[in-house]
C-alpha cells in the first residue's frame, strides 16, 4: 500500500517514520512519501494562501499549488491494468466521520493521498477538479477544529496502516480490540495483584475462563452504557445470551426487536 501526504509542514509528519509505520516501511509492506506543498509554487514568495472571495476571516489555500502536487503524485503511480484510481483524503471538520469501519475500507486501497490543509481550508474547486483523477473524500476525525490537517493525517495513517496484513505482529490483537464488536474494551490489569491497596478483580486470578469471559463482557456493556450509549443503541443484541440481557436490564435497558432501548429516563451511571 502506498501513502502520499501533501502539507506546508512536512516536518509535522516525521512521526510516521517511527515505530509501527517505520518498521512496516522497512519491511516493504508500506510506501510513504511526504511532499512540501511550497515546492509546487512558482512565485518568489512561495505563496500558498490568499484572501477569501465573499469576504470573511482568515485565508484560503490557493488552488494551483495543489493541482501541481496532485497531478505529479497521480502521474508517479499510474493505475495499472484494472487498477483503481487513487483516493484523495482531505481532512476537514466538514467531512464524513472517520470510524474503524472506514479505516478497514481504506486499508483495502492501493494508494491513499492525503491533502493536509491549513487556514480556513482549500479552494473548493481543487476537490471538484481532483475528482477526475481521484476518488475524493473529505474526512473528519471528529466534531472539533484543528489548526490544520496534519494531526488528522497522522491519526488516519496509523489507524489504516495497522490494518494492513503483516503490519501488526499479532493479528489477534486486531480482533480483540476496542470497537471490533461494537462495544468498548473491558478494563485490563497486570502485576502486582494488589497495588496501592487496590486488588485486581478476583475472577481474573481464578483461571476460570468461562467466568472471566462473562466478567469482561459485563464490563464492556457497563462501560459502553456509561460512556457511549450511542454505540449501545446501535448494537444488534438479538443473539445476546440471557446473562447479557440481564446485564442490559440492570443498566436500565430492555431488548426490543433486537435493539437495546432505555427503559426509563435513566442516565447510565455505571462502570
Ligand atoms: C479534521 N476534524 C477536524 C481545518 C480547514 C481542509 O480544510 C480545513 C482543514 C482543517 C484541518 O482539519 C480539521 C479536522 N477532522 O480541523 C480547517
mmCIF file of N, CA and C and ligand atoms in Angstrom, residues 61 90-96 98 115-122 127 139-153 156, ligand 1:
data_model
loop_
_atom_site.group_PDB
_atom_site.id
_atom_site.type_symbol
_atom_site.label_atom_id
_atom_site.label_comp_id
_atom_site.label_asym_id
_atom_site.label_seq_id
_atom_site.Cartn_x
_atom_site.Cartn_y
_atom_site.Cartn_z
ATOM 1 N N UNK A 61 -6.474 28.400 0.941
ATOM 2 C CA UNK A 61 -5.336 27.871 0.179
ATOM 3 C C UNK A 61 -5.605 27.983 -1.319
ATOM 4 N N UNK A 90 -9.126 14.345 2.257
ATOM 5 C CA UNK A 90 -8.954 15.733 2.679
ATOM 6 C C UNK A 90 -9.481 15.870 4.112
ATOM 7 N N UNK A 91 -8.584 15.908 5.121
ATOM 8 C CA UNK A 91 -9.050 16.089 6.492
ATOM 9 C C UNK A 91 -9.779 17.420 6.611
ATOM 10 N N UNK A 92 -10.976 17.387 7.174
ATOM 11 C CA UNK A 92 -11.777 18.594 7.272
ATOM 12 C C UNK A 92 -12.848 18.403 8.326
ATOM 13 N N UNK A 93 -13.106 19.429 9.143
ATOM 14 C CA UNK A 93 -14.206 19.311 10.096
ATOM 15 C C UNK A 93 -15.545 19.156 9.374
ATOM 16 N N UNK A 94 -15.573 19.446 8.076
ATOM 17 C CA UNK A 94 -16.812 19.332 7.297
ATOM 18 C C UNK A 94 -16.920 18.000 6.546
ATOM 19 N N UNK A 95 -16.064 17.036 6.890
ATOM 20 C CA UNK A 95 -16.073 15.751 6.188
ATOM 21 C C UNK A 95 -16.948 14.707 6.845
ATOM 22 N N UNK A 96 -17.022 13.530 6.222
ATOM 23 C CA UNK A 96 -17.707 12.396 6.860
ATOM 24 C C UNK A 96 -16.803 11.916 7.996
ATOM 25 N N UNK A 98 -14.553 9.813 10.435
ATOM 26 C CA UNK A 98 -13.627 8.682 10.363
ATOM 27 C C UNK A 98 -13.965 7.693 11.480
ATOM 28 N N UNK A 115 -4.354 15.287 1.633
ATOM 29 C CA UNK A 115 -4.137 16.721 1.421
ATOM 30 C C UNK A 115 -4.391 17.438 2.741
ATOM 31 N N UNK A 116 -3.296 17.803 3.440
ATOM 32 C CA UNK A 116 -3.421 18.468 4.733
ATOM 33 C C UNK A 116 -3.518 19.971 4.523
ATOM 34 N N UNK A 117 -4.724 20.490 4.677
ATOM 35 C CA UNK A 117 -4.950 21.918 4.501
ATOM 36 C C UNK A 117 -4.681 22.683 5.780
ATOM 37 N N UNK A 118 -4.520 23.992 5.622
ATOM 38 C CA UNK A 118 -4.345 24.917 6.759
ATOM 39 C C UNK A 118 -5.262 26.105 6.537
ATOM 40 N N UNK A 119 -5.176 27.112 7.390
ATOM 41 C CA UNK A 119 -6.006 28.322 7.285
ATOM 42 C C UNK A 119 -7.482 27.931 7.310
ATOM 43 N N UNK A 120 -8.304 28.553 6.480
ATOM 44 C CA UNK A 120 -9.743 28.273 6.509
ATOM 45 C C UNK A 120 -10.111 27.124 5.574
ATOM 46 N N UNK A 121 -9.122 26.555 4.901
ATOM 47 C CA UNK A 121 -9.396 25.428 4.017
ATOM 48 C C UNK A 121 -8.803 25.632 2.634
ATOM 49 N N UNK A 122 -9.079 24.669 1.755
ATOM 50 C CA UNK A 122 -8.555 24.647 0.393
ATOM 51 C C UNK A 122 -9.657 25.131 -0.547
ATOM 52 N N UNK A 127 -11.079 20.269 -5.054
ATOM 53 C CA UNK A 127 -11.740 18.987 -4.779
ATOM 54 C C UNK A 127 -12.581 18.546 -5.976
ATOM 55 N N UNK A 139 -12.777 13.987 4.999
ATOM 56 C CA UNK A 139 -12.995 13.136 6.179
ATOM 57 C C UNK A 139 -12.655 13.909 7.444
ATOM 58 N N UNK A 140 -13.539 13.782 8.449
ATOM 59 C CA UNK A 140 -13.374 14.448 9.744
ATOM 60 C C UNK A 140 -12.959 13.439 10.808
ATOM 61 N N UNK A 141 -12.043 13.848 11.666
ATOM 62 C CA UNK A 141 -11.662 12.995 12.814
ATOM 63 C C UNK A 141 -12.715 13.070 13.895
ATOM 64 N N UNK A 142 -13.496 14.117 13.909
ATOM 65 C CA UNK A 142 -14.492 14.310 14.955
ATOM 66 C C UNK A 142 -14.931 15.756 14.986
ATOM 67 N N UNK A 143 -15.887 16.045 15.871
ATOM 68 C CA UNK A 143 -16.506 17.370 15.890
ATOM 69 C C UNK A 143 -15.708 18.368 16.720
ATOM 70 N N UNK A 144 -14.546 18.699 16.219
ATOM 71 C CA UNK A 144 -13.706 19.732 16.820
ATOM 72 C C UNK A 144 -12.831 20.284 15.706
ATOM 73 N N UNK A 145 -12.197 21.427 15.956
ATOM 74 C CA UNK A 145 -11.431 22.091 14.911
ATOM 75 C C UNK A 145 -9.942 22.063 15.252
ATOM 76 N N UNK A 146 -9.147 21.662 14.296
ATOM 77 C CA UNK A 146 -7.690 21.663 14.415
ATOM 78 C C UNK A 146 -7.145 22.835 13.622
ATOM 79 N N UNK A 147 -5.882 23.172 13.821
ATOM 80 C CA UNK A 147 -5.287 24.272 13.051
ATOM 81 C C UNK A 147 -4.963 23.868 11.627
ATOM 82 N N UNK A 148 -4.841 22.555 11.402
ATOM 83 C CA UNK A 148 -4.521 22.071 10.062
ATOM 84 C C UNK A 148 -4.764 20.586 9.996
ATOM 85 N N UNK A 149 -4.674 20.014 8.801
ATOM 86 C CA UNK A 149 -5.000 18.612 8.609
ATOM 87 C C UNK A 149 -3.921 17.628 9.058
ATOM 88 N N UNK A 150 -2.725 18.132 9.419
ATOM 89 C CA UNK A 150 -1.591 17.232 9.680
ATOM 90 C C UNK A 150 -1.852 16.217 10.793
ATOM 91 N N UNK A 151 -2.384 16.679 11.917
ATOM 92 C CA UNK A 151 -2.632 15.765 13.043
ATOM 93 C C UNK A 151 -3.691 14.729 12.658
ATOM 94 N N UNK A 152 -4.674 15.142 11.886
ATOM 95 C CA UNK A 152 -5.696 14.205 11.406
ATOM 96 C C UNK A 152 -5.064 13.161 10.482
ATOM 97 N N UNK A 153 -4.099 13.579 9.653
ATOM 98 C CA UNK A 153 -3.401 12.634 8.766
ATOM 99 C C UNK A 153 -2.632 11.607 9.594
ATOM 100 N N UNK A 156 -5.127 9.094 10.981
ATOM 101 C CA UNK A 156 -5.725 8.222 9.957
ATOM 102 C C UNK A 156 -4.711 7.241 9.385
HETATM 103 C C1 LIG B 1 -10.254 17.195 10.773
HETATM 104 N N1 LIG B 1 -11.679 17.064 12.404
HETATM 105 C C2 LIG B 1 -11.230 18.322 12.398
HETATM 106 C C3 LIG B 1 -9.071 22.847 9.360
HETATM 107 C C4 LIG B 1 -9.932 23.664 7.282
HETATM 108 C C5 LIG B 1 -9.287 21.362 4.556
HETATM 109 O O1 LIG B 1 -9.807 22.408 5.303
HETATM 110 C C6 LIG B 1 -9.527 22.508 6.631
HETATM 111 C C7 LIG B 1 -8.886 21.525 7.356
HETATM 112 C C8 LIG B 1 -8.658 21.697 8.717
HETATM 113 C C9 LIG B 1 -7.982 20.641 9.476
HETATM 114 O O2 LIG B 1 -8.808 19.560 9.832
HETATM 115 C C10 LIG B 1 -9.564 19.643 10.988
HETATM 116 C C11 LIG B 1 -10.311 18.430 11.359
HETATM 117 N N2 LIG B 1 -11.106 16.415 11.440
HETATM 118 O O3 LIG B 1 -9.633 20.657 11.651
HETATM 119 C C12 LIG B 1 -9.714 23.845 8.634
#
